[in-house]
Amino acid sequence: MKGLDRILELQELDISIDRLESRKRELEAGSDVEAARKLADEAEERVGELRLALDSVAREEKRLEGDVGSLGSRIEAEQKRLYDGTVANPKELSSIQAEVQNLRARKARLEDEELGQMERREEMERRLPALEEELAAARKRLEELEAAAEREVGEIAGTIEQRRAERTEMAATFDGELVDLYEDLRAQKKGVAAAALRDGVCQGCHEKLSAMALDKLKKTDGVRRCEYCRRILVLD
């Protein structure tokens, strides 16, 4: 039958096209790119959350600083009243002293809070550069993968087009019935319709053929088929 001796060449060409198609679909689905994008998004979220927290702490620190300054001014004003002689009433002087003590206690508490906010801000500022560096690296990796995927898809598409043209040319040299059988088997056998028979073993299903089947195959002039998987067999 015309083309039978080259059926494995057609099979290898089809396998290469199938692999290229599979890789193209994988790239177009973007699993690698999607994973890189997820990492970049997570890094961006961490940086964003830290910046928001940093802004909040800085605002609170500034508010406390203002409150401490305001209390300091009030303390100075009350101390001036206490010692400038404008107040002579002992009861009122005692009240002023109590107010000054109260204001100092409030000021001390606010200063402790301000110090705590300052320490939190400084700790966040120390963490931020590393997170920003991580984000920059994740974005760069994403850009590289996107560019590489786009480039590879283009290259694969060109190769597939070339090999399909080769396949069309090759298939035209085969007997029509053989091509029909081959295509039917490819659809049934996950793309592998023809296989070599090596040392009595079908390389398609890897089953060792019986002695009777081997003897029959050797005497067959037409299409040889595996007794187990029914693929087209080519004797080595």
Short mmCIF file of C-alpha atoms in Angstrom, two decimals:
data_model
loop_
_atom_site.label_atom_id
_atom_site.label_comp_id
_atom_site.label_asym_id
_atom_site.label_seq_id
_atom_site.Cartn_x
_atom_site.Cartn_y
_atom_site.Cartn_z
CA MET A 1 0.00 0.00 0.00
CA LYS A 2 1.36 3.38 -1.02
CA GLY A 3 2.99 5.24 1.85
CA LEU A 4 2.94 2.37 4.34
CA ASP A 5 6.73 2.37 4.66
CA ARG A 6 6.64 6.08 5.68
CA ILE A 7 3.69 5.99 8.06
CA LEU A 8 5.96 6.40 11.10
CA GLU A 9 7.38 9.58 9.58
CA LEU A 10 3.85 10.95 9.36
CA GLN A 11 3.22 9.83 12.93
CA GLU A 12 6.34 11.60 14.22
CA LEU A 13 5.35 14.77 12.37
CA ASP A 14 1.86 14.63 13.86
CA ILE A 15 3.26 14.06 17.36
CA SER A 16 5.52 17.09 16.99
CA ILE A 17 2.54 19.20 15.84
CA ASP A 18 0.44 17.94 18.76
CA ARG A 19 3.17 18.85 21.24
CA LEU A 20 3.53 22.31 19.74
CA GLU A 21 -0.23 22.83 19.88
CA SER A 22 -0.27 21.73 23.51
CA ARG A 23 2.53 24.12 24.41
CA LYS A 24 0.82 26.94 22.54
CA ARG A 25 -2.42 26.35 24.46
CA GLU A 26 -0.48 26.26 27.72
CA LEU A 27 1.18 29.58 26.93
CA GLU A 28 -2.08 31.17 25.81
CA ALA A 29 -3.79 29.97 28.99
CA GLY A 30 -0.96 31.77 30.77
CA SER A 31 -0.54 29.49 33.79
CA ASP A 32 3.06 30.63 34.36
CA VAL A 33 2.15 34.26 33.72
CA GLU A 34 -0.92 33.99 35.95
CA ALA A 35 1.19 32.60 38.80
CA ALA A 36 3.69 35.45 38.40
CA ARG A 37 0.83 37.98 38.25
CA LYS A 38 -0.61 36.57 41.48
CA LEU A 39 2.75 36.95 43.23
CA ALA A 40 3.07 40.53 41.95
CA ASP A 41 -0.47 41.35 43.11
CA GLU A 42 0.23 39.89 46.56
CA ALA A 43 3.47 41.88 46.84
CA GLU A 44 1.66 45.05 45.76
CA GLU A 45 -1.05 44.41 48.34
CA ARG A 46 1.53 44.02 51.12
CA VAL A 47 3.27 47.25 50.12
CA GLY A 48 -0.06 49.08 49.88
CA GLU A 49 -1.20 47.87 53.30
CA LEU A 50 2.09 48.89 54.90
CA ARG A 51 2.00 52.35 53.30
CA LEU A 52 -1.56 52.90 54.51
CA ALA A 53 -0.61 51.78 58.02
CA LEU A 54 2.46 54.03 57.91
CA ASP A 55 0.34 57.03 56.88
CA SER A 56 -2.11 56.30 59.69
CA VAL A 57 0.66 56.05 62.29
CA ALA A 58 2.32 59.23 61.00
CA ARG A 59 -0.98 61.13 61.26
CA GLU A 60 -1.54 59.87 64.80
CA GLU A 61 2.01 60.79 65.76
CA LYS A 62 1.51 64.30 64.37
CA ARG A 63 -1.80 64.66 66.26
CA LEU A 64 -0.17 63.58 69.51
CA GLU A 65 2.70 65.97 68.90
CA GLY A 66 0.18 68.79 68.52
CA ASP A 67 -1.68 67.76 71.68
CA VAL A 68 1.59 67.57 73.65
CA GLY A 69 2.55 71.02 72.42
CA SER A 70 -0.86 72.41 73.34
CA LEU A 71 -0.64 70.97 76.84
CA GLY A 72 2.87 72.34 77.20
CA SER A 73 1.57 75.82 76.37
CA ARG A 74 -1.25 75.46 78.90
CA ILE A 75 1.21 74.32 81.57
CA GLU A 76 3.43 77.35 80.92
CA ALA A 77 0.42 79.67 81.10
CA GLU A 78 -0.80 78.16 84.40
CA GLN A 79 2.71 78.26 85.88
CA LYS A 80 2.99 81.92 84.96
CA ARG A 81 -0.27 82.63 86.78
CA LEU A 82 1.04 80.65 89.72
CA TYR A 83 4.24 82.69 90.14
CA ASP A 84 3.63 86.11 88.60
CA GLY A 85 1.72 87.43 91.61
CA THR A 86 -1.53 88.08 89.79
CA VAL A 87 -3.28 85.44 91.93
CA ALA A 88 -3.12 85.92 95.70
CA ASN A 89 -5.97 83.73 96.90
CA PRO A 90 -4.46 80.59 98.50
CA LYS A 91 -7.43 78.44 97.45
CA GLU A 92 -7.13 79.57 93.84
CA LEU A 93 -3.34 79.06 93.93
CA SER A 94 -3.88 75.52 95.20
CA SER A 95 -6.36 74.92 92.38
CA ILE A 96 -3.81 76.17 89.83
CA GLN A 97 -1.16 73.86 91.26
CA ALA A 98 -3.53 70.89 91.00
CA GLU A 99 -4.34 71.84 87.41
CA VAL A 100 -0.64 72.05 86.53
CA GLN A 101 -0.03 68.59 87.99
CA ASN A 102 -3.01 67.20 86.07
CA LEU A 103 -1.79 68.78 82.83
CA ARG A 104 1.73 67.41 83.35
CA ALA A 105 0.35 63.91 83.94
CA ARG A 106 -1.74 64.12 80.75
CA LYS A 107 1.26 65.48 78.86
CA ALA A 108 3.44 62.60 80.09
CA ARG A 109 0.85 60.03 78.95
CA LEU A 110 0.59 61.66 75.54
CA GLU A 111 4.38 61.80 75.23
CA ASP A 112 4.52 58.05 75.92
CA GLU A 113 1.87 57.46 73.25
CA GLU A 114 3.76 59.71 70.84
CA LEU A 115 6.96 57.77 71.50
CA GLY A 116 5.12 54.49 70.85
CA GLN A 117 3.78 55.81 67.55
CA MET A 118 7.24 57.03 66.58
CA GLU A 119 8.73 53.59 67.25
CA ARG A 120 5.97 51.93 65.21
CA ARG A 121 6.57 54.35 62.33
CA GLU A 122 10.33 53.74 62.36
CA GLU A 123 9.80 49.96 62.41
CA MET A 124 7.45 50.20 59.42
CA GLU A 125 9.87 52.46 57.57
CA ARG A 126 12.58 49.83 58.07
CA ARG A 127 10.32 47.11 56.58
CA LEU A 128 9.12 49.12 53.60
CA PRO A 129 12.29 49.05 51.38
CA ALA A 130 12.48 45.24 51.42
CA LEU A 131 8.80 44.94 50.46
CA GLU A 132 9.21 47.53 47.71
CA GLU A 133 12.22 45.61 46.40
CA GLU A 134 10.19 42.40 46.44
CA LEU A 135 7.39 44.14 44.52
CA ALA A 136 9.81 45.51 41.91
CA ALA A 137 11.31 42.05 41.39
CA ALA A 138 7.84 40.47 41.06
CA ARG A 139 6.78 43.07 38.50
CA LYS A 140 9.97 42.60 36.52
CA ARG A 141 9.50 38.82 36.53
CA LEU A 142 5.91 39.23 35.32
CA GLU A 143 6.99 41.51 32.48
CA GLU A 144 9.72 39.07 31.45
CA LEU A 145 7.32 36.10 31.44
CA GLU A 146 4.68 38.02 29.48
CA ALA A 147 7.24 39.05 26.86
CA ALA A 148 8.75 35.56 26.66
CA ALA A 149 5.32 33.91 26.37
CA GLU A 150 4.26 36.28 23.60
CA ARG A 151 7.53 35.67 21.75
CA GLU A 152 7.30 31.88 22.14
CA VAL A 153 3.66 31.77 21.01
CA GLY A 154 4.67 33.60 17.83
CA GLU A 155 7.56 31.24 17.19
CA ILE A 156 5.41 28.16 17.85
CA ALA A 157 2.64 29.41 15.58
CA GLY A 158 5.19 29.81 12.77
CA THR A 159 6.61 26.33 13.34
CA ILE A 160 3.13 24.76 13.43
CA GLU A 161 2.22 26.42 10.14
CA GLN A 162 5.41 25.11 8.55
CA ARG A 163 4.93 21.56 9.83
CA ARG A 164 1.29 21.46 8.82
CA ALA A 165 2.35 22.36 5.31
CA GLU A 166 4.91 19.52 5.43
CA ARG A 167 2.21 17.17 6.69
CA THR A 168 -0.21 18.10 3.92
CA GLU A 169 2.50 17.48 1.36
CA MET A 170 3.50 14.16 2.93
CA ALA A 171 -0.07 12.89 3.39
CA ALA A 172 -0.74 13.47 -0.30
CA THR A 173 1.83 10.77 -1.12
CA PHE A 174 -0.08 8.12 0.89
CA ASP A 175 -2.86 5.81 -0.24
CA GLY A 176 -6.24 7.39 0.60
CA GLU A 177 -7.53 4.36 2.49
CA LEU A 178 -4.38 4.24 4.59
CA VAL A 179 -4.74 7.91 5.49
CA ASP A 180 -8.40 7.36 6.46
CA LEU A 181 -7.46 4.41 8.69
CA TYR A 182 -4.59 6.36 10.18
CA GLU A 183 -6.80 9.39 11.00
CA ASP A 184 -9.49 7.17 12.55
CA LEU A 185 -6.92 5.48 14.76
CA ARG A 186 -5.35 8.80 15.78
CA ALA A 187 -8.75 9.94 17.00
CA GLN A 188 -9.22 6.72 18.97
CA LYS A 189 -5.67 6.26 20.30
CA LYS A 190 -4.82 9.69 21.74
CA GLY A 191 -2.97 10.78 18.63
CA VAL A 192 -0.84 7.67 18.15
CA ALA A 193 -2.10 5.58 15.24
CA ALA A 194 1.10 3.87 14.11
CA ALA A 195 3.94 2.24 16.01
CA ALA A 196 7.06 0.23 15.41
CA LEU A 197 7.15 -3.49 16.15
CA ARG A 198 10.45 -4.06 17.93
CA ASP A 199 11.58 -7.49 19.19
CA GLY A 200 7.99 -8.66 18.92
CA VAL A 201 6.71 -5.81 21.10
CA CYS A 202 4.28 -3.16 19.88
CA GLN A 203 5.78 0.21 20.77
CA GLY A 204 2.29 1.71 20.92
CA CYS A 205 0.78 -0.42 23.69
CA HIS A 206 4.02 -2.18 24.75
CA GLU A 207 2.42 -5.60 24.58
CA LYS A 208 4.40 -8.58 23.28
CA LEU A 209 2.58 -10.16 20.37
CA SER A 210 1.92 -13.90 20.30
CA ALA A 211 4.05 -16.13 18.09
CA MET A 212 1.00 -16.84 15.90
CA ALA A 213 0.30 -13.12 15.44
CA LEU A 214 3.96 -12.42 14.63
CA ASP A 215 4.03 -15.17 12.03
CA LYS A 216 0.84 -13.82 10.47
CA LEU A 217 2.25 -10.28 10.36
CA LYS A 218 5.39 -11.44 8.59
CA LYS A 219 3.28 -13.04 5.88
CA THR A 220 1.03 -9.96 5.47
CA ASP A 221 1.78 -7.69 2.51
CA GLY A 222 -0.79 -5.01 3.37
CA VAL A 223 -1.44 -3.05 6.56
CA ARG A 224 -0.22 -4.80 9.69
CA ARG A 225 -2.17 -4.25 12.91
CA CYS A 226 -1.37 -4.93 16.56
CA GLU A 227 -3.52 -7.77 17.92
CA TYR A 228 -4.01 -5.80 21.18
CA CYS A 229 -4.32 -2.08 20.45
CA ARG A 230 -5.05 -2.41 16.70
CA ARG A 231 -2.56 0.31 15.82
CA ILE A 232 -0.79 0.15 12.46
CA LEU A 233 2.49 -1.69 12.92
CA VAL A 234 5.74 -1.11 11.08
CA LEU A 235 8.33 -3.90 11.37
CA ASP A 236 11.83 -2.78 12.29
#
